[in-house]
Amino acid sequence: MKKIILIFALAFTCFGFAQEHFSGISTSRRIGILNGAINPAEFSNLSSRLEIGLFATSINASNNKVGFSDLLNSNNLNDLIFTGSDPVNMRIDAEIQGLGVAFKIQKWSFALFSKATAKLNLVGIDPNIGSAISNGFLSNPLSITTLNNTSNQRLLGTTWGEVNLSVARNVFENENNKWNVGATIKLLFPGSYTNLGANIVQGTLTNYPDGIYLNDASANINIAYSGNLANNFDNVNDYSKSLFGNLNGLATDFGINYQRKSSNGYKLNAGASIRNIGSMTFKGTGNSSTNYVLTIPQSPNLGLNLSDFEGDANLQDVENTLLDSGFLNKTERNNESISVKLPTVFNAYADIKVVSKFYVSIFGQKKLGSDNDNNQITSQDSFSLTPRLAFKNFELYSSWASNEISGITGGIGTRLFGFYMGSSSILTALTSDTKQADIYFGYRFGIF
């Protein structure tokens, strides 16, 4: 268990460098596959009749505890993460888009592109529990700490691949206005999945000479694992080895787009979309998803010694340790399949032409699911503002955002012909104690 929490804590530094992927370039005036991934109706606005995306990669990390200066000055990241009384939230996401193509035929537009996603999340972890397991001491200086958590604390890791088929149509256009609609069907290829959920944890943590004990406690526990993550949870390479599994899921995106046209482009490009409506199922003989009730009676029994989890490298080890303790009672089990919901979000944006070559983009994202659900892949609420200097073959922009987990961030990005790269947090990383780090880059080109 100590290793499991540690890998989440260290992953922030392993990836090195949130939540909105491709911030700034995804609302670019030069419209391509990235724009269509945010809103499929944008495929009707392709800047070229034939658009080809060669590759695109985005890596994001955000948390509510550790700042950029902490990474540079501290030798023990674990101590920093589990300090204070606020629950620990950390989100690490990687998104890789492969070869994609989009094209226009009269009023219709079509696209085919692939994507792989990997996520590692800590959701609402009590710092006292995290410190007791990972560091071997209580963050509370007192010898006894009372736990009274009403939410679901989760450790979540998952990978999956997608093949996206998009269609868009221009439904109305005149000299000044243009309306488009679009939809995407996503074929899902679940790779690996793991979830440890501890809901409504109540009890006491007490320091004893041989360790920290959880006593007079109760909780509802979910332990689920599938694929590579069932065998070894503390190896980051296992995430990259299982990005694509077998086809076993379906999701959809829907969007609408409006343009106020001008002689050389648009004065306003606005849209809204609902993305990732659907789910996927992890199947296999090695899968396990079990709901338990944890019940630890009051003294004279000392309870559960948290040092018993030391050396546990995966959730199956954690499950066996809890079962061996005698405090875990099974309520429901499903060995064959694990069904999880994609992170459904609502997006809305507007790209406004202020003066010639200067634009300002406003983008908002609202999650429609609850991160407390054990079968829900997580997402974040975010809002960003991006001023942009845009020429035909060159763009320079600076994205500033307010994120649910990391707060205020600011970065910079650029596009030169088909190559683009940027970060939505590099400026605040250099000037303040930001709690987010991210980087993205890619290449695309248009024909005709």
Tab-separated table of C-alpha atoms in Angstrom:
chain	number	residue	atom	x	y	z
A	1	MET	CA	0.000	0.000	0.000
A	2	LYS	CA	2.872	2.342	0.784
A	3	LYS	CA	4.240	1.745	-2.719
A	4	ILE	CA	0.835	2.345	-4.272
A	5	ILE	CA	0.401	5.748	-2.640
A	6	LEU	CA	4.044	6.594	-3.303
A	7	ILE	CA	3.748	6.019	-7.045
A	8	PHE	CA	0.885	8.516	-7.177
A	9	ALA	CA	2.868	11.011	-5.138
A	10	LEU	CA	6.000	10.663	-7.271
A	11	ALA	CA	4.183	10.548	-10.604
A	12	PHE	CA	3.903	14.335	-10.510
A	13	THR	CA	7.680	14.516	-10.779
A	14	CYS	CA	8.036	11.499	-13.084
A	15	PHE	CA	5.978	13.138	-15.793
A	16	GLY	CA	7.796	16.401	-15.005
A	17	PHE	CA	5.644	18.634	-16.645
A	18	ALA	CA	-3.818	21.065	-16.134
A	19	GLN	CA	-6.412	19.778	-17.010
A	20	GLU	CA	-7.460	21.162	-20.369
A	21	HIS	CA	-5.445	19.327	-23.039
A	22	PHE	CA	-3.933	21.421	-25.877
A	23	SER	CA	-5.045	24.639	-24.203
A	24	GLY	CA	-4.967	27.544	-26.657
A	25	ILE	CA	-4.263	25.588	-29.845
A	26	SER	CA	-7.595	23.702	-29.638
A	27	THR	CA	-9.455	26.996	-30.266
A	28	SER	CA	-7.003	28.184	-32.900
A	29	ARG	CA	-8.176	30.263	-35.864
A	30	ARG	CA	-6.427	27.645	-38.020
A	31	ILE	CA	-9.095	24.954	-37.577
A	32	GLY	CA	-8.129	21.290	-37.717
A	33	ILE	CA	-8.579	17.939	-35.983
A	34	LEU	CA	-7.784	19.308	-32.490
A	35	ASN	CA	-10.680	21.770	-32.818
A	36	GLY	CA	-12.959	18.944	-33.960
A	37	ALA	CA	-11.926	16.805	-30.984
A	38	ILE	CA	-13.330	19.531	-28.703
A	39	ASN	CA	-16.464	20.057	-30.816
A	40	PRO	CA	-17.247	17.819	-33.835
A	41	ALA	CA	-19.251	20.651	-35.453
A	42	GLU	CA	-15.907	22.423	-36.028
A	43	PHE	CA	-15.066	19.950	-38.807
A	44	SER	CA	-17.363	22.051	-41.024
A	45	ASN	CA	-14.900	24.934	-40.554
A	46	LEU	CA	-11.732	23.111	-41.621
A	47	SER	CA	-9.082	25.531	-42.878
A	48	SER	CA	-8.195	23.073	-45.681
A	49	ARG	CA	-10.312	20.702	-47.705
A	50	LEU	CA	-8.058	17.855	-46.578
A	51	GLU	CA	-6.505	17.989	-43.121
A	52	ILE	CA	-3.923	15.469	-41.872
A	53	GLY	CA	-2.754	15.232	-38.274
A	54	LEU	CA	0.503	13.304	-37.916
A	55	PHE	CA	0.806	13.277	-34.120
A	56	ALA	CA	-0.165	15.194	-30.992
A	57	THR	CA	0.873	14.634	-27.394
A	58	SER	CA	-0.280	16.352	-24.210
A	59	ILE	CA	0.821	15.596	-20.633
A	60	ASN	CA	-0.880	17.361	-17.715
A	61	ALA	CA	-0.334	17.182	-13.968
A	62	SER	CA	-2.198	19.156	-11.317
A	63	ASN	CA	-2.627	18.967	-7.560
A	64	ASN	CA	-3.804	21.072	-4.633
A	65	LYS	CA	-0.785	20.638	-2.332
A	66	VAL	CA	2.622	20.806	-4.025
A	67	GLY	CA	3.869	23.953	-5.757
A	68	PHE	CA	6.549	24.289	-8.404
A	69	SER	CA	9.047	25.699	-5.892
A	70	ASP	CA	8.416	22.697	-3.633
A	71	LEU	CA	9.572	20.378	-6.422
A	72	LEU	CA	12.841	22.293	-6.682
A	73	ASN	CA	13.559	22.700	-2.973
A	74	SER	CA	12.209	19.610	-1.208
A	75	ASN	CA	13.777	16.181	-0.875
A	76	ASN	CA	10.613	14.532	0.436
A	77	LEU	CA	7.587	15.159	-1.744
A	78	ASN	CA	5.505	12.712	0.291
A	79	ASP	CA	5.754	14.927	3.397
A	80	LEU	CA	4.492	17.957	1.465
A	81	ILE	CA	1.547	16.191	-0.154
A	82	PHE	CA	0.117	14.877	3.110
A	83	THR	CA	0.492	18.030	5.243
A	84	GLY	CA	-2.391	20.170	6.451
A	85	SER	CA	-6.041	19.207	6.852
A	86	ASP	CA	-7.364	19.618	3.294
A	87	PRO	CA	-8.007	16.386	1.334
A	88	VAL	CA	-5.343	15.570	-1.244
A	89	ASN	CA	-6.350	15.783	-4.907
A	90	MET	CA	-3.946	14.987	-7.722
A	91	ARG	CA	-4.684	14.410	-11.409
A	92	ILE	CA	-2.137	13.229	-13.960
A	93	ASP	CA	-3.285	12.745	-17.554
A	94	ALA	CA	-1.529	11.891	-20.787
A	95	GLU	CA	-3.218	12.042	-24.179
A	96	ILE	CA	-1.662	10.859	-27.439
A	97	GLN	CA	-3.342	11.368	-30.803
A	98	GLY	CA	-2.157	9.241	-33.692
A	99	LEU	CA	-2.527	9.671	-37.429
A	100	GLY	CA	-5.808	11.371	-38.326
A	101	VAL	CA	-7.527	12.668	-41.429
A	102	ALA	CA	-10.432	15.083	-41.978
A	103	PHE	CA	-11.966	16.346	-45.227
A	104	LYS	CA	-14.865	18.380	-46.621
A	105	ILE	CA	-17.313	17.430	-49.392
A	106	GLN	CA	-19.722	20.265	-50.161
A	107	LYS	CA	-21.773	20.820	-46.966
A	108	TRP	CA	-20.532	17.648	-45.308
A	109	SER	CA	-17.292	17.009	-43.429
A	110	PHE	CA	-15.818	13.745	-42.139
A	111	ALA	CA	-12.929	12.756	-39.884
A	112	LEU	CA	-11.181	9.613	-38.696
A	113	PHE	CA	-8.577	9.785	-35.923
A	114	SER	CA	-7.276	7.750	-32.997
A	115	LYS	CA	-6.359	8.643	-29.438
A	116	ALA	CA	-4.872	6.934	-26.358
A	117	THR	CA	-5.363	8.145	-22.785
A	118	ALA	CA	-3.693	7.321	-19.462
A	119	LYS	CA	-4.823	8.637	-16.073
A	120	LEU	CA	-3.508	8.433	-12.504
A	121	ASN	CA	-5.660	10.115	-9.856
A	122	LEU	CA	-5.835	10.739	-6.133
A	123	VAL	CA	-9.335	11.898	-5.161
A	124	GLY	CA	-10.083	13.406	-1.745
A	125	ILE	CA	-7.443	11.483	0.242
A	126	ASP	CA	-7.396	12.237	3.971
A	127	PRO	CA	-3.830	13.528	4.646
A	128	ASN	CA	-3.763	11.685	7.987
A	129	ILE	CA	-4.369	8.326	6.277
A	130	GLY	CA	-1.929	9.117	3.481
A	131	SER	CA	0.810	10.186	5.875
A	132	ALA	CA	0.269	7.199	8.157
A	133	ILE	CA	0.605	4.685	5.312
A	134	SER	CA	3.269	6.314	3.135
A	135	ASN	CA	5.427	7.996	5.797
A	136	GLY	CA	4.762	5.888	8.890
A	137	PHE	CA	3.670	8.828	11.049
A	138	LEU	CA	0.602	11.017	11.581
A	139	SER	CA	0.453	14.508	10.121
A	140	ASN	CA	-1.438	15.442	13.293
A	141	PRO	CA	1.188	15.951	16.057
A	142	LEU	CA	-1.163	14.330	18.607
A	143	SER	CA	-0.842	10.587	19.179
A	144	ILE	CA	-4.544	9.971	18.365
A	145	THR	CA	-6.334	11.265	15.271
A	146	THR	CA	-10.087	10.976	14.712
A	147	LEU	CA	-11.317	10.220	11.197
A	148	ASN	CA	-14.756	11.352	10.058
A	149	ASN	CA	-14.782	11.377	6.243
A	150	THR	CA	-18.104	11.595	4.421
A	151	SER	CA	-16.800	11.373	0.826
A	152	ASN	CA	-15.273	8.552	-1.212
A	153	GLN	CA	-11.462	8.563	-1.165
A	154	ARG	CA	-10.116	7.034	-4.373
A	155	LEU	CA	-6.860	5.884	-5.943
A	156	LEU	CA	-7.589	5.444	-9.634
A	157	GLY	CA	-5.496	4.428	-12.618
A	158	THR	CA	-6.765	3.638	-16.108
A	159	THR	CA	-5.723	3.440	-19.759
A	160	TRP	CA	-7.775	3.136	-22.915
A	161	GLY	CA	-7.657	3.779	-26.640
A	162	GLU	CA	-10.177	5.291	-29.033
A	163	VAL	CA	-10.938	5.288	-32.735
A	164	ASN	CA	-13.093	8.336	-33.532
A	165	LEU	CA	-15.445	8.638	-36.497
A	166	SER	CA	-16.829	12.169	-36.936
A	167	VAL	CA	-19.368	13.781	-39.231
A	168	ALA	CA	-20.382	17.445	-39.445
A	169	ARG	CA	-22.760	19.414	-41.646
A	170	ASN	CA	-23.345	23.036	-42.420
A	171	VAL	CA	-27.084	23.522	-41.777
A	172	PHE	CA	-27.363	27.232	-42.563
A	173	GLU	CA	-25.135	29.828	-44.197
A	174	ASN	CA	-25.587	33.277	-45.688
A	175	GLU	CA	-23.332	36.266	-46.224
A	176	ASN	CA	-22.914	37.003	-42.506
A	177	ASN	CA	-23.805	33.868	-40.541
A	178	LYS	CA	-22.965	30.177	-40.493
A	179	TRP	CA	-24.395	27.346	-38.370
A	180	ASN	CA	-22.924	23.845	-38.119
A	181	VAL	CA	-23.718	20.654	-36.223
A	182	GLY	CA	-21.589	17.579	-35.705
A	183	ALA	CA	-21.264	14.231	-33.952
A	184	THR	CA	-18.511	11.751	-33.158
A	185	ILE	CA	-18.807	8.034	-32.502
A	186	LYS	CA	-15.971	6.658	-30.381
A	187	LEU	CA	-14.975	3.015	-30.505
A	188	LEU	CA	-13.346	2.293	-27.146
A	189	PHE	CA	-10.525	-0.148	-26.478
A	190	PRO	CA	-10.108	-0.479	-22.668
A	191	GLY	CA	-6.553	-1.329	-21.620
A	192	SER	CA	-5.991	-1.455	-17.847
A	193	TYR	CA	-7.935	-0.285	-14.838
A	194	THR	CA	-7.543	-0.119	-11.085
A	195	ASN	CA	-9.603	1.547	-8.357
A	196	LEU	CA	-9.410	1.632	-4.578
A	197	GLY	CA	-12.373	3.467	-3.085
A	198	ALA	CA	-12.855	4.026	0.653
A	199	ASN	CA	-16.230	5.645	1.305
A	200	ILE	CA	-17.337	7.162	4.635
A	201	VAL	CA	-14.190	6.302	6.581
A	202	GLN	CA	-14.698	6.751	10.315
A	203	GLY	CA	-12.487	5.689	13.196
A	204	THR	CA	-9.281	6.585	15.028
A	205	LEU	CA	-5.579	6.424	14.167
A	206	THR	CA	-3.281	5.803	17.129
A	207	ASN	CA	0.508	5.791	17.434
A	208	TYR	CA	1.988	2.677	19.058
A	209	PRO	CA	5.632	1.584	19.276
A	210	ASP	CA	5.202	-1.006	16.511
A	211	GLY	CA	3.164	1.176	14.144
A	212	ILE	CA	0.015	3.197	13.561
A	213	TYR	CA	-3.260	1.367	14.171
A	214	LEU	CA	-6.716	2.038	12.728
A	215	ASN	CA	-9.286	1.254	15.402
A	216	ASP	CA	-13.021	1.576	16.115
A	217	ALA	CA	-13.441	2.057	12.378
A	218	SER	CA	-15.848	1.454	9.518
A	219	ALA	CA	-15.881	2.115	5.763
A	220	ASN	CA	-17.337	0.900	2.483
A	221	ILE	CA	-14.491	-0.401	0.307
A	222	ASN	CA	-14.293	-1.043	-3.439
A	223	ILE	CA	-11.240	-2.832	-4.867
A	224	ALA	CA	-11.080	-3.314	-8.642
A	225	TYR	CA	-8.243	-4.190	-10.996
A	226	SER	CA	-7.808	-5.331	-14.591
A	227	GLY	CA	-5.023	-5.783	-17.161
A	228	ASN	CA	-1.378	-4.954	-16.434
A	229	LEU	CA	-2.321	-2.892	-13.389
A	230	ALA	CA	-3.683	-6.004	-11.686
A	231	ASN	CA	-0.150	-7.410	-11.416
A	232	ASN	CA	2.098	-4.437	-10.720
A	233	PHE	CA	0.777	-1.011	-9.846
A	234	ASP	CA	4.033	0.827	-9.128
A	235	ASN	CA	5.558	0.612	-12.622
A	236	VAL	CA	4.696	3.610	-14.808
A	237	ASN	CA	5.715	1.599	-17.901
A	238	ASP	CA	2.699	-0.657	-17.368
A	239	TYR	CA	0.462	2.237	-18.333
A	240	SER	CA	2.138	2.685	-21.725
A	241	LYS	CA	2.105	-1.070	-22.440
A	242	SER	CA	-1.689	-1.296	-22.270
A	243	LEU	CA	-3.044	1.833	-23.958
A	244	PHE	CA	-5.129	-0.217	-26.410
A	245	GLY	CA	-7.030	-3.380	-25.470
A	246	ASN	CA	-9.868	-5.128	-27.267
A	247	LEU	CA	-12.916	-3.265	-28.588
A	248	ASN	CA	-15.402	-3.156	-25.719
A	249	GLY	CA	-17.129	0.179	-25.397
A	250	LEU	CA	-18.862	3.003	-27.195
A	251	ALA	CA	-19.187	6.746	-26.600
A	252	THR	CA	-20.431	9.800	-28.481
A	253	ASP	CA	-19.830	13.549	-28.760
A	254	PHE	CA	-22.386	16.103	-29.978
A	255	GLY	CA	-21.750	19.733	-30.850
A	256	ILE	CA	-23.101	22.903	-32.397
A	257	ASN	CA	-21.146	25.822	-33.845
A	258	TYR	CA	-21.896	29.382	-34.943
A	259	GLN	CA	-19.752	31.823	-36.927
A	260	ARG	CA	-20.245	35.512	-37.505
A	261	LYS	CA	-18.404	35.823	-40.793
A	262	SER	CA	-16.100	38.539	-42.086
A	263	SER	CA	-14.411	39.119	-45.442
A	264	ASN	CA	-11.275	37.199	-44.447
A	265	GLY	CA	-12.508	34.693	-41.867
A	266	TYR	CA	-14.779	35.334	-38.915
A	267	LYS	CA	-15.512	37.955	-36.300
A	268	LEU	CA	-16.823	35.339	-33.868
A	269	ASN	CA	-16.487	31.572	-33.734
A	270	ALA	CA	-18.515	30.045	-30.880
A	271	GLY	CA	-19.700	26.586	-29.992
A	272	ALA	CA	-20.844	24.125	-27.383
A	273	SER	CA	-20.504	20.370	-27.078
A	274	ILE	CA	-21.139	17.427	-24.795
A	275	ARG	CA	-18.294	14.927	-24.946
A	276	ASN	CA	-17.630	11.357	-23.782
A	277	ILE	CA	-21.211	10.155	-23.357
A	278	GLY	CA	-20.686	6.438	-22.848
A	279	SER	CA	-18.845	3.685	-21.040
A	280	MET	CA	-16.469	0.781	-21.553
A	281	THR	CA	-16.075	-2.646	-20.008
A	282	PHE	CA	-12.873	-4.357	-18.903
A	283	LYS	CA	-13.227	-8.112	-19.347
A	284	GLY	CA	-10.901	-10.985	-18.539
A	285	THR	CA	-10.362	-13.949	-16.257
A	286	GLY	CA	-7.867	-11.968	-14.150
A	287	ASN	CA	-10.320	-9.160	-13.462
A	288	SER	CA	-11.741	-8.494	-10.020
A	289	SER	CA	-14.195	-5.923	-8.693
A	290	THR	CA	-15.372	-6.398	-5.132
A	291	ASN	CA	-17.395	-4.323	-2.675
A	292	TYR	CA	-16.599	-4.801	1.002
A	293	VAL	CA	-17.576	-3.425	4.392
A	294	LEU	CA	-14.621	-2.729	6.681
A	295	THR	CA	-15.486	-3.110	10.369
A	296	ILE	CA	-12.821	-2.786	13.088
A	297	PRO	CA	-14.162	-3.137	16.650
A	298	GLN	CA	-13.160	-0.848	19.486
A	299	SER	CA	-10.349	-1.704	21.947
A	300	PRO	CA	-9.118	-3.897	23.639
A	301	ASN	CA	-8.291	-5.005	20.082
A	302	LEU	CA	-5.604	-2.619	18.795
A	303	GLY	CA	-7.125	-2.787	15.321
A	304	LEU	CA	-5.455	-2.778	11.921
A	305	ASN	CA	-1.709	-2.076	11.851
A	306	LEU	CA	-1.108	0.106	8.758
A	307	SER	CA	2.483	-1.092	8.540
A	308	ASP	CA	1.046	-4.431	7.366
A	309	PHE	CA	0.584	-2.793	3.962
A	310	GLU	CA	4.294	-2.087	3.567
A	311	GLY	CA	5.545	-3.972	0.532
A	312	ASP	CA	2.117	-4.287	-1.134
A	313	ALA	CA	2.752	-3.393	-4.793
A	314	ASN	CA	-0.746	-3.795	-6.241
A	315	LEU	CA	-4.368	-3.762	-5.188
A	316	GLN	CA	-4.553	-7.546	-5.074
A	317	ASP	CA	-1.869	-7.451	-2.368
A	318	VAL	CA	-3.829	-4.782	-0.489
A	319	GLU	CA	-6.994	-6.857	-0.780
A	320	ASN	CA	-5.258	-9.950	0.597
A	321	THR	CA	-3.763	-7.975	3.501
A	322	LEU	CA	-7.207	-6.677	4.462
A	323	LEU	CA	-8.775	-10.114	4.123
A	324	ASP	CA	-6.044	-11.656	6.293
A	325	SER	CA	-6.770	-9.064	8.987
A	326	GLY	CA	-10.292	-10.448	9.421
A	327	PHE	CA	-11.864	-6.978	9.370
A	328	LEU	CA	-13.153	-7.122	5.781
A	329	ASN	CA	-16.558	-8.537	4.833
A	330	LYS	CA	-17.484	-9.119	1.198
A	331	THR	CA	-20.845	-7.786	0.016
A	332	GLU	CA	-20.662	-8.105	-3.791
A	333	ARG	CA	-18.165	-9.454	-6.327
A	334	ASN	CA	-17.829	-9.462	-10.125
A	335	ASN	CA	-14.825	-11.365	-11.472
A	336	GLU	CA	-15.577	-11.225	-15.185
A	337	SER	CA	-16.216	-7.597	-16.110
A	338	ILE	CA	-15.725	-4.054	-14.793
A	339	SER	CA	-17.880	-1.362	-16.397
A	340	VAL	CA	-16.718	2.257	-16.052
A	341	LYS	CA	-18.144	5.540	-17.293
A	342	LEU	CA	-16.093	7.950	-19.394
A	343	PRO	CA	-15.541	11.493	-18.040
A	344	THR	CA	-18.544	13.212	-19.629
A	345	VAL	CA	-18.064	16.996	-19.887
A	346	PHE	CA	-19.889	20.023	-21.253
A	347	ASN	CA	-17.721	22.493	-23.195
A	348	ALA	CA	-18.524	26.016	-24.348
A	349	TYR	CA	-16.211	28.529	-26.021
A	350	ALA	CA	-15.980	31.664	-28.128
A	351	ASP	CA	-13.090	32.974	-30.226
A	352	ILE	CA	-13.527	36.714	-30.792
A	353	LYS	CA	-11.715	38.884	-33.311
A	354	VAL	CA	-10.803	42.091	-31.459
A	355	VAL	CA	-8.802	43.810	-34.196
A	356	SER	CA	-6.987	42.563	-37.277
A	357	LYS	CA	-4.770	39.556	-36.401
A	358	PHE	CA	-5.641	39.747	-32.693
A	359	TYR	CA	-8.161	37.343	-31.133
A	360	VAL	CA	-9.310	36.385	-27.649
A	361	SER	CA	-10.661	32.902	-26.843
A	362	ILE	CA	-12.871	32.032	-23.866
A	363	PHE	CA	-13.237	28.348	-22.983
A	364	GLY	CA	-15.126	26.585	-20.186
A	365	GLN	CA	-15.431	22.937	-19.187
A	366	LYS	CA	-17.932	21.479	-16.703
A	367	LYS	CA	-17.895	17.825	-15.670
A	368	LEU	CA	-21.254	16.078	-15.655
A	369	GLY	CA	-20.310	13.044	-13.551
A	370	SER	CA	-19.318	12.637	-9.893
A	371	ASP	CA	-15.710	11.770	-9.076
A	372	ASN	CA	-16.980	10.054	-5.913
A	373	ASP	CA	-18.497	7.195	-7.940
A	374	ASN	CA	-16.211	4.167	-8.041
A	375	ASN	CA	-17.086	3.433	-11.677
A	376	GLN	CA	-16.490	7.023	-12.869
A	377	ILE	CA	-13.295	8.113	-14.638
A	378	THR	CA	-12.457	11.561	-13.297
A	379	SER	CA	-12.372	14.986	-14.945
A	380	GLN	CA	-12.046	18.619	-13.832
A	381	ASP	CA	-13.938	21.872	-14.131
A	382	SER	CA	-11.887	24.617	-15.777
A	383	PHE	CA	-12.177	28.059	-17.362
A	384	SER	CA	-9.560	29.689	-19.580
A	385	LEU	CA	-8.901	32.971	-21.383
A	386	THR	CA	-6.450	33.033	-24.308
A	387	PRO	CA	-5.324	36.209	-26.135
A	388	ARG	CA	-3.863	35.310	-29.517
A	389	LEU	CA	-1.817	36.945	-32.261
A	390	ALA	CA	-2.776	35.002	-35.412
A	391	PHE	CA	-1.313	35.103	-38.908
A	392	LYS	CA	-1.759	32.554	-41.678
A	393	ASN	CA	1.361	30.528	-40.864
A	394	PHE	CA	2.203	31.766	-37.387
A	395	GLU	CA	0.398	32.113	-34.047
A	396	LEU	CA	1.533	33.259	-30.626
A	397	TYR	CA	-0.848	32.941	-27.693
A	398	SER	CA	-0.975	32.900	-23.906
A	399	SER	CA	-3.542	30.754	-22.092
A	400	TRP	CA	-4.665	31.708	-18.562
A	401	ALA	CA	-6.926	29.357	-16.639
A	402	SER	CA	-8.713	28.713	-13.375
A	403	ASN	CA	-8.715	24.973	-12.641
A	404	GLU	CA	-10.723	23.060	-10.055
A	405	ILE	CA	-7.663	21.373	-8.542
A	406	SER	CA	-4.642	23.630	-9.127
A	407	GLY	CA	-6.195	27.117	-9.198
A	408	ILE	CA	-4.818	29.896	-11.429
A	409	THR	CA	-2.287	29.016	-14.153
A	410	GLY	CA	-0.780	30.871	-17.085
A	411	GLY	CA	1.282	29.702	-20.055
A	412	ILE	CA	2.356	30.367	-23.608
A	413	GLY	CA	2.204	28.532	-26.927
A	414	THR	CA	3.053	28.967	-30.584
A	415	ARG	CA	2.316	27.545	-34.020
A	416	LEU	CA	4.674	27.766	-36.981
A	417	PHE	CA	3.100	26.376	-40.148
A	418	GLY	CA	1.958	22.876	-39.046
A	419	PHE	CA	4.084	22.475	-35.917
A	420	TYR	CA	2.751	23.662	-32.566
A	421	MET	CA	3.824	23.419	-28.943
A	422	GLY	CA	2.944	25.065	-25.674
A	423	SER	CA	2.242	24.892	-21.968
A	424	SER	CA	-0.657	26.409	-20.054
A	425	SER	CA	1.381	26.697	-16.835
A	426	ILE	CA	4.971	27.611	-17.721
A	427	LEU	CA	4.564	31.357	-16.976
A	428	THR	CA	3.085	30.838	-13.509
A	429	ALA	CA	5.671	28.103	-12.854
A	430	LEU	CA	8.436	30.663	-13.416
A	431	THR	CA	6.796	33.534	-11.546
A	432	SER	CA	4.744	31.977	-8.733
A	433	ASP	CA	4.150	28.795	-6.760
A	434	THR	CA	1.838	27.137	-9.283
A	435	LYS	CA	0.476	23.659	-8.558
A	436	GLN	CA	0.247	22.551	-12.174
A	437	ALA	CA	2.641	21.505	-14.890
A	438	ASP	CA	1.905	20.544	-18.487
A	439	ILE	CA	3.333	20.456	-21.988
A	440	TYR	CA	1.990	19.597	-25.434
A	441	PHE	CA	3.258	19.465	-29.020
A	442	GLY	CA	2.244	18.093	-32.395
A	443	TYR	CA	2.304	18.456	-36.166
A	444	ARG	CA	-0.458	18.746	-38.772
A	445	PHE	CA	-0.835	20.020	-42.316
A	446	GLY	CA	-3.580	20.808	-44.825
A	447	ILE	CA	-3.936	20.198	-48.552
A	448	PHE	CA	-6.022	22.378	-50.924
